[in-house]
């Protein structure tokens, strides 16, 4: 039985590469942004004399606000 012929693969266009770069930069920015919040959380806890529950509220409030702005 003969194999069905497959169309020749074309290399990705510049537009496709730019789309990939834009998505990758967006994801990297989100990761860096969340990391910054986690790093700065310890000084916030010390300065405001709050407990871990309140600190978690700060982190979650930031994440929810960030997600809402992404939409």
PDB file of C-alpha atoms in Angstrom:
ATOM      1  CA  UNK A   1       0.000   0.000   0.000  1.00  0.00           C
ATOM      2  CA  UNK A   2       1.548   3.362  -0.952  1.00  0.00           C
ATOM      3  CA  UNK A   3       2.135   5.949   1.747  1.00  0.00           C
ATOM      4  CA  UNK A   4       0.075   9.115   1.489  1.00  0.00           C
ATOM      5  CA  UNK A   5       2.208  12.054   0.484  1.00  0.00           C
ATOM      6  CA  UNK A   6       2.750  14.771   3.064  1.00  0.00           C
ATOM      7  CA  UNK A   7       2.999  18.394   2.081  1.00  0.00           C
ATOM      8  CA  UNK A   8       6.476  19.858   2.233  1.00  0.00           C
ATOM      9  CA  UNK A   9       7.177  21.603   5.524  1.00  0.00           C
ATOM     10  CA  UNK A  10       7.848  25.298   5.227  1.00  0.00           C
ATOM     11  CA  UNK A  11      10.155  27.090   7.651  1.00  0.00           C
ATOM     12  CA  UNK A  12       8.495  29.411  10.176  1.00  0.00           C
ATOM     13  CA  UNK A  13       7.988  32.945   8.969  1.00  0.00           C
ATOM     14  CA  UNK A  14       9.356  36.041  10.687  1.00  0.00           C
ATOM     15  CA  UNK A  15       5.845  36.851  11.901  1.00  0.00           C
ATOM     16  CA  UNK A  16       5.589  33.480  13.658  1.00  0.00           C
ATOM     17  CA  UNK A  17       8.964  34.017  15.340  1.00  0.00           C
ATOM     18  CA  UNK A  18       7.906  37.478  16.506  1.00  0.00           C
ATOM     19  CA  UNK A  19       4.742  35.980  17.988  1.00  0.00           C
ATOM     20  CA  UNK A  20       6.780  33.389  19.852  1.00  0.00           C
ATOM     21  CA  UNK A  21       9.161  36.054  21.157  1.00  0.00           C
ATOM     22  CA  UNK A  22       6.244  38.222  22.329  1.00  0.00           C
ATOM     23  CA  UNK A  23       4.636  35.334  24.225  1.00  0.00           C
ATOM     24  CA  UNK A  24       7.967  34.266  25.756  1.00  0.00           C
ATOM     25  CA  UNK A  25       8.707  37.808  26.934  1.00  0.00           C
ATOM     26  CA  UNK A  26       5.223  38.089  28.416  1.00  0.00           C
ATOM     27  CA  UNK A  27       5.616  34.869  30.390  1.00  0.00           C
ATOM     28  CA  UNK A  28       9.091  35.897  31.558  1.00  0.00           C
ATOM     29  CA  UNK A  29       7.727  39.247  32.718  1.00  0.00           C
ATOM     30  CA  UNK A  30       5.003  37.524  34.746  1.00  0.00           C
ATOM     31  CA  UNK A  31       7.525  35.208  36.423  1.00  0.00           C
ATOM     32  CA  UNK A  32       9.844  38.106  37.283  1.00  0.00           C
ATOM     33  CA  UNK A  33       6.919  40.169  38.562  1.00  0.00           C
ATOM     34  CA  UNK A  34       5.690  37.453  40.940  1.00  0.00           C
ATOM     35  CA  UNK A  35       9.271  36.812  42.098  1.00  0.00           C
ATOM     36  CA  UNK A  36       9.688  40.487  42.975  1.00  0.00           C
ATOM     37  CA  UNK A  37       6.584  40.355  45.169  1.00  0.00           C
ATOM     38  CA  UNK A  38       7.899  37.290  46.996  1.00  0.00           C
ATOM     39  CA  UNK A  39      11.306  38.903  47.567  1.00  0.00           C
ATOM     40  CA  UNK A  40       9.920  42.174  48.910  1.00  0.00           C
ATOM     41  CA  UNK A  41       7.391  40.432  51.169  1.00  0.00           C
ATOM     42  CA  UNK A  42       9.868  39.880  54.036  1.00  0.00           C
ATOM     43  CA  UNK A  43      10.662  43.607  54.467  1.00  0.00           C
ATOM     44  CA  UNK A  44       6.946  44.404  54.260  1.00  0.00           C
ATOM     45  CA  UNK A  45       6.249  41.950  57.095  1.00  0.00           C
ATOM     46  CA  UNK A  46       8.971  43.534  59.237  1.00  0.00           C
ATOM     47  CA  UNK A  47       8.005  47.139  58.506  1.00  0.00           C
ATOM     48  CA  UNK A  48       4.286  46.656  59.096  1.00  0.00           C
ATOM     49  CA  UNK A  49       4.659  44.097  61.924  1.00  0.00           C
ATOM     50  CA  UNK A  50       2.103  41.765  60.394  1.00  0.00           C
ATOM     51  CA  UNK A  51       1.671  38.025  60.579  1.00  0.00           C
ATOM     52  CA  UNK A  52       1.891  35.422  57.854  1.00  0.00           C
ATOM     53  CA  UNK A  53      -1.865  35.485  57.278  1.00  0.00           C
ATOM     54  CA  UNK A  54      -1.840  39.194  56.466  1.00  0.00           C
ATOM     55  CA  UNK A  55       1.257  38.732  54.311  1.00  0.00           C
ATOM     56  CA  UNK A  56      -0.549  36.059  52.337  1.00  0.00           C
ATOM     57  CA  UNK A  57      -3.436  38.492  51.824  1.00  0.00           C
ATOM     58  CA  UNK A  58      -0.970  41.026  50.408  1.00  0.00           C
ATOM     59  CA  UNK A  59       0.438  38.470  48.007  1.00  0.00           C
ATOM     60  CA  UNK A  60      -2.975  37.189  46.913  1.00  0.00           C
ATOM     61  CA  UNK A  61      -4.347  40.711  46.491  1.00  0.00           C
ATOM     62  CA  UNK A  62      -1.446  41.538  44.215  1.00  0.00           C
ATOM     63  CA  UNK A  63      -1.911  38.336  42.198  1.00  0.00           C
ATOM     64  CA  UNK A  64      -5.653  38.933  41.761  1.00  0.00           C
ATOM     65  CA  UNK A  65      -5.116  42.555  40.740  1.00  0.00           C
ATOM     66  CA  UNK A  66      -2.399  41.533  38.295  1.00  0.00           C
ATOM     67  CA  UNK A  67      -4.618  38.816  36.791  1.00  0.00           C
ATOM     68  CA  UNK A  68      -7.532  41.240  36.435  1.00  0.00           C
ATOM     69  CA  UNK A  69      -5.319  43.719  34.608  1.00  0.00           C
ATOM     70  CA  UNK A  70      -4.113  40.975  32.265  1.00  0.00           C
ATOM     71  CA  UNK A  71      -7.689  40.290  31.212  1.00  0.00           C
TER      72      UNK A  71
END
